[in-house]
Structure formats: structure tokens, C-alpha cells
Amino acid sequence: MADQISTQTRDQQPPSYQVVKAATAVTAGGSLLVLSGLVLVGTVIGLTIATPLLVIFSPVLVPAVITVGLIITGFLASGGFGVAAISVLSWIYRYVTGKKPPGAESLDQARLKLAGKAREMKDRAEEVGQQVRRAHIP
């Protein structure tokens, strides 16, 4: 049904309208084709001019680009480490002053577990020491 409608619509258009549509399409397509050719010619000319300059200046440009890259990386790393250090110092300050920063509960639990294990190891070492003393006493 859609094919019938589009066929009827196409048939109802006067021939001059179809000629204008075709001329417009040819003009637009031709213009774009000429434009793409101009861009291609411009690119080739630009590369022809730039290639010798890049070859001549490459001993300077390559180290310069590497140096600039290292400088930027250094500044970014320095800033990142500075922000991390300020964040950690702020967290430690809040923890020490009694304010409970995020994660303080898990740190307290870990500290208690570690203290408990240390106590167990101390008791175990005392037991082993007593057994060794008893074994060596004649």
C-alpha cells in the first residue's frame, strides 16, 4: 500500500519538478565532490611542505615533546600526591580529635583484633618458654 501511495505521489508530480530535483541532487553531489578534491589537494600540498620541516626539526621537536610530557606528568603527579596527603592528614586529625571520620570503626576493630592476637602470641610464647625451662631443669 505504501508503494502504491509513493508511486501515485511520484506520478502526480510534474516532470519539471522531477527535473529540478535531479538538477539539485547533481549540483549538490558535484559540489561535494569538488570540495573533497580540493581538500585532498590541500592535504597533499600541506604534507609536501610540512614533511621536510618535520624532518629538519625532529631532533628538536621529539625531545621537546618528551620534555613537555614529563613536565606535565610531574605536575599532575605532584598535585595528586598533594591532594592525597592533605586528605590523609585531615582524616587523621579528625580521628585524633575524637570526630569519627568514615572508616574509623573498621580501624578500631582492626586495632582490637591485632591487640588480641598480640596478647595471644605473648601468652603462647610464655607457655613455650616455661615448657623449655622445665625440660632443661635437671
Short mmCIF file of N, CA and C in Angstrom, two decimals:
data_model
loop_
_atom_site.label_atom_id
_atom_site.label_comp_id
_atom_site.label_asym_id
_atom_site.label_seq_id
_atom_site.Cartn_x
_atom_site.Cartn_y
_atom_site.Cartn_z
N MET A 1 0.82 -1.19 0.00
CA MET A 1 0.00 0.00 0.00
C MET A 1 0.87 1.25 0.00
N ALA A 2 1.96 1.23 0.80
CA ALA A 2 2.86 2.37 0.83
C ALA A 2 3.52 2.56 -0.52
N ASP A 3 3.82 1.43 -1.21
CA ASP A 3 4.42 1.53 -2.54
C ASP A 3 3.45 2.19 -3.53
N GLN A 4 2.16 1.86 -3.38
CA GLN A 4 1.17 2.44 -4.27
C GLN A 4 1.05 3.94 -4.05
N ILE A 5 1.11 4.35 -2.76
CA ILE A 5 0.99 5.77 -2.44
C ILE A 5 2.20 6.53 -2.98
N SER A 6 3.43 5.98 -2.76
CA SER A 6 4.62 6.69 -3.23
C SER A 6 4.65 6.72 -4.76
N THR A 7 4.19 5.66 -5.40
CA THR A 7 4.13 5.64 -6.87
C THR A 7 3.14 6.67 -7.36
N GLN A 8 1.99 6.76 -6.70
CA GLN A 8 0.99 7.74 -7.10
C GLN A 8 1.51 9.15 -6.88
N THR A 9 2.22 9.37 -5.77
CA THR A 9 2.76 10.70 -5.47
C THR A 9 3.80 11.07 -6.52
N ARG A 10 4.67 10.12 -6.87
CA ARG A 10 5.68 10.36 -7.88
C ARG A 10 5.03 10.65 -9.25
N ASP A 11 3.97 9.91 -9.55
CA ASP A 11 3.30 10.10 -10.84
C ASP A 11 2.56 11.43 -10.90
N GLN A 12 2.12 11.92 -9.75
CA GLN A 12 1.36 13.17 -9.73
C GLN A 12 2.26 14.39 -9.88
N GLN A 13 3.59 14.24 -9.58
CA GLN A 13 4.50 15.37 -9.69
C GLN A 13 4.71 15.70 -11.17
N PRO A 14 4.75 16.98 -11.48
CA PRO A 14 5.00 17.34 -12.88
C PRO A 14 6.45 17.02 -13.26
N PRO A 15 6.73 16.78 -14.51
CA PRO A 15 8.09 16.45 -14.95
C PRO A 15 9.09 17.55 -14.63
N SER A 16 8.68 18.78 -14.66
CA SER A 16 9.62 19.87 -14.36
C SER A 16 10.11 19.79 -12.91
N TYR A 17 9.23 19.36 -11.99
CA TYR A 17 9.60 19.20 -10.58
C TYR A 17 10.64 18.11 -10.45
N GLN A 18 10.47 17.01 -11.18
CA GLN A 18 11.44 15.92 -11.12
C GLN A 18 12.78 16.36 -11.71
N VAL A 19 12.76 17.18 -12.74
CA VAL A 19 13.99 17.69 -13.34
C VAL A 19 14.71 18.60 -12.35
N VAL A 20 13.95 19.42 -11.64
CA VAL A 20 14.56 20.32 -10.64
C VAL A 20 15.19 19.50 -9.51
N LYS A 21 14.49 18.45 -9.07
CA LYS A 21 15.06 17.59 -8.02
C LYS A 21 16.35 16.95 -8.50
N ALA A 22 16.37 16.44 -9.71
CA ALA A 22 17.57 15.79 -10.24
C ALA A 22 18.70 16.80 -10.38
N ALA A 23 18.39 17.99 -10.87
CA ALA A 23 19.42 19.02 -11.03
C ALA A 23 20.00 19.43 -9.69
N THR A 24 19.15 19.53 -8.68
CA THR A 24 19.61 19.89 -7.34
C THR A 24 20.52 18.80 -6.79
N ALA A 25 20.13 17.54 -6.96
CA ALA A 25 20.95 16.43 -6.47
C ALA A 25 22.31 16.40 -7.18
N VAL A 26 22.31 16.59 -8.51
CA VAL A 26 23.57 16.59 -9.26
C VAL A 26 24.45 17.76 -8.82
N THR A 27 23.86 18.92 -8.62
CA THR A 27 24.62 20.10 -8.20
C THR A 27 25.24 19.89 -6.81
N ALA A 28 24.44 19.40 -5.88
CA ALA A 28 24.95 19.17 -4.52
C ALA A 28 26.04 18.10 -4.53
N GLY A 29 25.80 17.01 -5.23
CA GLY A 29 26.80 15.95 -5.30
C GLY A 29 28.08 16.41 -5.96
N GLY A 30 27.95 17.14 -7.06
CA GLY A 30 29.13 17.67 -7.75
C GLY A 30 29.90 18.65 -6.89
N SER A 31 29.19 19.49 -6.19
CA SER A 31 29.86 20.46 -5.30
C SER A 31 30.64 19.74 -4.22
N LEU A 32 30.04 18.72 -3.62
CA LEU A 32 30.74 17.97 -2.57
C LEU A 32 31.94 17.22 -3.14
N LEU A 33 31.81 16.70 -4.36
CA LEU A 33 32.92 16.01 -5.00
C LEU A 33 34.07 16.97 -5.27
N VAL A 34 33.79 18.18 -5.77
CA VAL A 34 34.82 19.19 -6.00
C VAL A 34 35.46 19.60 -4.68
N LEU A 35 34.64 19.77 -3.64
CA LEU A 35 35.17 20.15 -2.33
C LEU A 35 36.10 19.08 -1.78
N SER A 36 35.73 17.80 -1.91
CA SER A 36 36.60 16.73 -1.41
C SER A 36 37.90 16.69 -2.19
N GLY A 37 37.85 16.97 -3.51
CA GLY A 37 39.08 17.03 -4.30
C GLY A 37 39.98 18.16 -3.85
N LEU A 38 39.39 19.32 -3.56
CA LEU A 38 40.18 20.45 -3.07
C LEU A 38 40.84 20.15 -1.73
N VAL A 39 40.11 19.49 -0.86
CA VAL A 39 40.67 19.13 0.45
C VAL A 39 41.82 18.14 0.27
N LEU A 40 41.68 17.19 -0.65
CA LEU A 40 42.74 16.23 -0.91
C LEU A 40 43.99 16.94 -1.46
N VAL A 41 43.81 17.85 -2.39
CA VAL A 41 44.94 18.59 -2.95
C VAL A 41 45.60 19.44 -1.87
N GLY A 42 44.81 20.09 -1.02
CA GLY A 42 45.35 20.89 0.08
C GLY A 42 46.14 20.03 1.06
N THR A 43 45.64 18.83 1.34
CA THR A 43 46.34 17.94 2.26
C THR A 43 47.68 17.51 1.67
N VAL A 44 47.70 17.15 0.41
CA VAL A 44 48.95 16.74 -0.24
C VAL A 44 49.95 17.88 -0.25
N ILE A 45 49.50 19.09 -0.59
CA ILE A 45 50.40 20.25 -0.59
C ILE A 45 50.92 20.53 0.82
N GLY A 46 50.04 20.47 1.81
CA GLY A 46 50.46 20.70 3.20
C GLY A 46 51.49 19.68 3.66
N LEU A 47 51.26 18.40 3.34
CA LEU A 47 52.23 17.37 3.71
C LEU A 47 53.56 17.56 2.97
N THR A 48 53.48 17.99 1.71
CA THR A 48 54.70 18.22 0.93
C THR A 48 55.54 19.33 1.56
N ILE A 49 54.88 20.35 2.06
CA ILE A 49 55.60 21.45 2.69
C ILE A 49 56.04 21.09 4.10
N ALA A 50 55.21 20.40 4.86
CA ALA A 50 55.49 20.13 6.27
C ALA A 50 56.50 19.01 6.48
N THR A 51 56.56 18.03 5.59
CA THR A 51 57.43 16.88 5.81
C THR A 51 58.91 17.27 5.92
N PRO A 52 59.44 18.07 5.02
CA PRO A 52 60.85 18.45 5.20
C PRO A 52 61.09 19.24 6.48
N LEU A 53 60.14 20.10 6.84
CA LEU A 53 60.30 20.86 8.09
C LEU A 53 60.29 19.93 9.30
N LEU A 54 59.41 18.94 9.29
CA LEU A 54 59.37 17.99 10.41
C LEU A 54 60.65 17.17 10.47
N VAL A 55 61.19 16.78 9.31
CA VAL A 55 62.44 16.02 9.29
C VAL A 55 63.60 16.87 9.79
N ILE A 56 63.63 18.13 9.38
CA ILE A 56 64.72 19.02 9.81
C ILE A 56 64.64 19.30 11.31
N PHE A 57 63.43 19.58 11.80
CA PHE A 57 63.29 19.97 13.20
C PHE A 57 63.02 18.80 14.14
N SER A 58 62.96 17.56 13.67
CA SER A 58 62.64 16.44 14.54
C SER A 58 63.66 16.25 15.66
N PRO A 59 64.97 16.52 15.44
CA PRO A 59 65.89 16.39 16.57
C PRO A 59 65.58 17.37 17.71
N VAL A 60 64.86 18.42 17.41
CA VAL A 60 64.47 19.38 18.44
C VAL A 60 63.06 19.09 18.95
N LEU A 61 62.15 18.75 18.04
CA LEU A 61 60.75 18.58 18.40
C LEU A 61 60.51 17.36 19.27
N VAL A 62 61.15 16.23 18.93
CA VAL A 62 60.91 15.00 19.70
C VAL A 62 61.35 15.17 21.15
N PRO A 63 62.57 15.62 21.43
CA PRO A 63 62.94 15.83 22.84
C PRO A 63 62.07 16.90 23.52
N ALA A 64 61.65 17.90 22.75
CA ALA A 64 60.80 18.94 23.34
C ALA A 64 59.45 18.36 23.75
N VAL A 65 58.87 17.53 22.89
CA VAL A 65 57.58 16.91 23.22
C VAL A 65 57.74 15.98 24.42
N ILE A 66 58.83 15.21 24.45
CA ILE A 66 59.07 14.31 25.59
C ILE A 66 59.24 15.12 26.87
N THR A 67 59.99 16.22 26.80
CA THR A 67 60.20 17.06 27.99
C THR A 67 58.90 17.67 28.48
N VAL A 68 58.11 18.19 27.57
CA VAL A 68 56.83 18.79 27.96
C VAL A 68 55.92 17.72 28.57
N GLY A 69 55.92 16.53 27.98
CA GLY A 69 55.11 15.43 28.53
C GLY A 69 55.54 15.06 29.95
N LEU A 70 56.86 14.98 30.17
CA LEU A 70 57.36 14.66 31.51
C LEU A 70 57.03 15.77 32.51
N ILE A 71 57.14 17.01 32.08
CA ILE A 71 56.81 18.13 32.98
C ILE A 71 55.34 18.09 33.37
N ILE A 72 54.46 17.87 32.39
CA ILE A 72 53.03 17.81 32.68
C ILE A 72 52.72 16.64 33.60
N THR A 73 53.32 15.47 33.31
CA THR A 73 53.11 14.30 34.15
C THR A 73 53.59 14.56 35.57
N GLY A 74 54.74 15.21 35.70
CA GLY A 74 55.28 15.52 37.03
C GLY A 74 54.37 16.44 37.82
N PHE A 75 53.87 17.49 37.17
CA PHE A 75 52.97 18.41 37.86
C PHE A 75 51.67 17.72 38.27
N LEU A 76 51.12 16.89 37.38
CA LEU A 76 49.88 16.18 37.71
C LEU A 76 50.10 15.19 38.86
N ALA A 77 51.22 14.47 38.82
CA ALA A 77 51.51 13.52 39.90
C ALA A 77 51.73 14.26 41.22
N SER A 78 52.47 15.35 41.17
CA SER A 78 52.72 16.14 42.37
C SER A 78 51.42 16.66 42.97
N GLY A 79 50.55 17.18 42.12
CA GLY A 79 49.26 17.67 42.61
C GLY A 79 48.41 16.55 43.18
N GLY A 80 48.40 15.40 42.53
CA GLY A 80 47.63 14.27 43.03
C GLY A 80 48.14 13.79 44.38
N PHE A 81 49.46 13.68 44.52
CA PHE A 81 50.02 13.26 45.80
C PHE A 81 49.76 14.30 46.88
N GLY A 82 49.79 15.58 46.52
CA GLY A 82 49.49 16.63 47.50
C GLY A 82 48.06 16.55 48.00
N VAL A 83 47.13 16.34 47.08
CA VAL A 83 45.71 16.21 47.47
C VAL A 83 45.52 14.98 48.35
N ALA A 84 46.18 13.87 47.99
CA ALA A 84 46.08 12.65 48.80
C ALA A 84 46.64 12.88 50.21
N ALA A 85 47.78 13.57 50.30
CA ALA A 85 48.39 13.83 51.60
C ALA A 85 47.50 14.72 52.46
N ILE A 86 46.91 15.75 51.87
CA ILE A 86 46.01 16.63 52.63
C ILE A 86 44.79 15.86 53.11
N SER A 87 44.26 14.98 52.26
CA SER A 87 43.10 14.18 52.65
C SER A 87 43.44 13.26 53.82
N VAL A 88 44.60 12.60 53.74
CA VAL A 88 45.01 11.69 54.81
C VAL A 88 45.24 12.45 56.11
N LEU A 89 45.93 13.59 56.02
CA LEU A 89 46.18 14.38 57.24
C LEU A 89 44.88 14.89 57.84
N SER A 90 43.94 15.28 57.01
CA SER A 90 42.64 15.72 57.50
C SER A 90 41.91 14.58 58.21
N TRP A 91 41.96 13.38 57.62
CA TRP A 91 41.30 12.22 58.23
C TRP A 91 41.94 11.89 59.58
N ILE A 92 43.27 11.91 59.62
CA ILE A 92 43.98 11.60 60.87
C ILE A 92 43.64 12.65 61.93
N TYR A 93 43.59 13.92 61.55
CA TYR A 93 43.25 14.98 62.51
C TYR A 93 41.85 14.76 63.08
N ARG A 94 40.88 14.45 62.22
CA ARG A 94 39.52 14.20 62.70
C ARG A 94 39.47 12.96 63.59
N TYR A 95 40.26 11.94 63.30
CA TYR A 95 40.27 10.71 64.10
C TYR A 95 40.88 10.99 65.47
N VAL A 96 41.98 11.73 65.48
CA VAL A 96 42.68 12.00 66.74
C VAL A 96 41.87 12.93 67.63
N THR A 97 41.14 13.89 67.06
CA THR A 97 40.37 14.83 67.86
C THR A 97 39.05 14.26 68.35
N GLY A 98 38.76 13.01 68.00
CA GLY A 98 37.55 12.37 68.52
C GLY A 98 36.37 12.39 67.57
N LYS A 99 36.45 13.16 66.49
CA LYS A 99 35.38 13.11 65.50
C LYS A 99 35.54 11.79 64.75
N LYS A 100 34.46 11.16 64.43
CA LYS A 100 34.53 9.85 63.79
C LYS A 100 34.47 9.99 62.27
N PRO A 101 35.63 10.01 61.60
CA PRO A 101 35.61 10.08 60.13
C PRO A 101 35.18 8.73 59.55
N PRO A 102 34.82 8.69 58.29
CA PRO A 102 34.41 7.43 57.68
C PRO A 102 35.54 6.40 57.74
N GLY A 103 35.22 5.19 58.17
CA GLY A 103 36.21 4.12 58.26
C GLY A 103 36.85 4.00 59.61
N ALA A 104 36.53 4.89 60.55
CA ALA A 104 37.15 4.85 61.88
C ALA A 104 36.75 3.58 62.63
N GLU A 105 35.50 3.14 62.45
CA GLU A 105 35.03 1.93 63.15
C GLU A 105 35.82 0.71 62.72
N SER A 106 36.05 0.57 61.43
CA SER A 106 36.81 -0.59 60.95
C SER A 106 38.25 -0.51 61.41
N LEU A 107 38.81 0.69 61.52
CA LEU A 107 40.17 0.83 62.04
C LEU A 107 40.22 0.42 63.51
N ASP A 108 39.22 0.81 64.29
CA ASP A 108 39.17 0.42 65.69
C ASP A 108 39.04 -1.10 65.82
N GLN A 109 38.19 -1.71 64.99
CA GLN A 109 38.03 -3.17 65.03
C GLN A 109 39.35 -3.86 64.67
N ALA A 110 40.03 -3.38 63.67
CA ALA A 110 41.31 -3.97 63.28
C ALA A 110 42.33 -3.82 64.39
N ARG A 111 42.34 -2.65 65.05
CA ARG A 111 43.28 -2.44 66.15
C ARG A 111 43.00 -3.41 67.29
N LEU A 112 41.72 -3.62 67.63
CA LEU A 112 41.36 -4.55 68.70
C LEU A 112 41.74 -5.99 68.33
N LYS A 113 41.49 -6.38 67.08
CA LYS A 113 41.87 -7.73 66.65
C LYS A 113 43.38 -7.92 66.73
N LEU A 114 44.12 -6.92 66.29
CA LEU A 114 45.58 -7.01 66.32
C LEU A 114 46.08 -7.08 67.77
N ALA A 115 45.49 -6.29 68.65
CA ALA A 115 45.89 -6.33 70.06
C ALA A 115 45.57 -7.69 70.66
N GLY A 116 44.41 -8.27 70.32
CA GLY A 116 44.05 -9.60 70.83
C GLY A 116 45.02 -10.66 70.35
N LYS A 117 45.37 -10.62 69.08
CA LYS A 117 46.33 -11.60 68.54
C LYS A 117 47.69 -11.43 69.19
N ALA A 118 48.11 -10.20 69.43
CA ALA A 118 49.40 -9.96 70.08
C ALA A 118 49.39 -10.53 71.50
N ARG A 119 48.26 -10.35 72.21
CA ARG A 119 48.14 -10.91 73.55
C ARG A 119 48.22 -12.43 73.51
N GLU A 120 47.52 -13.04 72.53
CA GLU A 120 47.57 -14.50 72.38
C GLU A 120 48.98 -14.98 72.10
N MET A 121 49.70 -14.30 71.23
CA MET A 121 51.06 -14.69 70.90
C MET A 121 51.98 -14.55 72.11
N LYS A 122 51.76 -13.50 72.92
CA LYS A 122 52.57 -13.31 74.13
C LYS A 122 52.33 -14.44 75.11
N ASP A 123 51.05 -14.79 75.32
CA ASP A 123 50.73 -15.89 76.23
C ASP A 123 51.32 -17.20 75.72
N ARG A 124 51.21 -17.43 74.42
CA ARG A 124 51.73 -18.67 73.83
C ARG A 124 53.25 -18.72 73.98
N ALA A 125 53.92 -17.58 73.79
CA ALA A 125 55.38 -17.54 73.95
C ALA A 125 55.77 -17.81 75.39
N GLU A 126 55.00 -17.31 76.35
CA GLU A 126 55.31 -17.57 77.76
C GLU A 126 55.14 -19.05 78.08
N GLU A 127 54.09 -19.67 77.54
CA GLU A 127 53.88 -21.11 77.76
C GLU A 127 55.03 -21.93 77.18
N VAL A 128 55.44 -21.60 75.98
CA VAL A 128 56.54 -22.34 75.36
C VAL A 128 57.83 -22.12 76.15
N GLY A 129 58.05 -20.90 76.65
CA GLY A 129 59.24 -20.60 77.45
C GLY A 129 59.25 -21.41 78.73
N GLN A 130 58.09 -21.53 79.38
CA GLN A 130 58.01 -22.32 80.61
C GLN A 130 58.26 -23.80 80.32
N GLN A 131 57.74 -24.31 79.20
CA GLN A 131 57.96 -25.72 78.84
C GLN A 131 59.44 -25.96 78.56
N VAL A 132 60.11 -25.00 77.93
CA VAL A 132 61.54 -25.16 77.63
C VAL A 132 62.33 -25.14 78.93
N ARG A 133 61.98 -24.24 79.86
CA ARG A 133 62.67 -24.18 81.15
C ARG A 133 62.50 -25.46 81.92
N ARG A 134 61.27 -26.00 81.92
CA ARG A 134 61.02 -27.26 82.67
C ARG A 134 61.80 -28.42 82.05
N ALA A 135 61.91 -28.41 80.73
CA ALA A 135 62.61 -29.51 80.07
C ALA A 135 64.11 -29.45 80.33
N HIS A 136 64.68 -28.28 80.53
CA HIS A 136 66.13 -28.14 80.73
C HIS A 136 66.52 -28.15 82.21
N ILE A 137 65.59 -28.13 83.12
CA ILE A 137 65.93 -28.14 84.54
C ILE A 137 66.19 -29.61 84.94
N PRO A 138 67.38 -29.87 85.49
CA PRO A 138 67.68 -31.27 85.86
C PRO A 138 67.05 -31.70 87.15
#
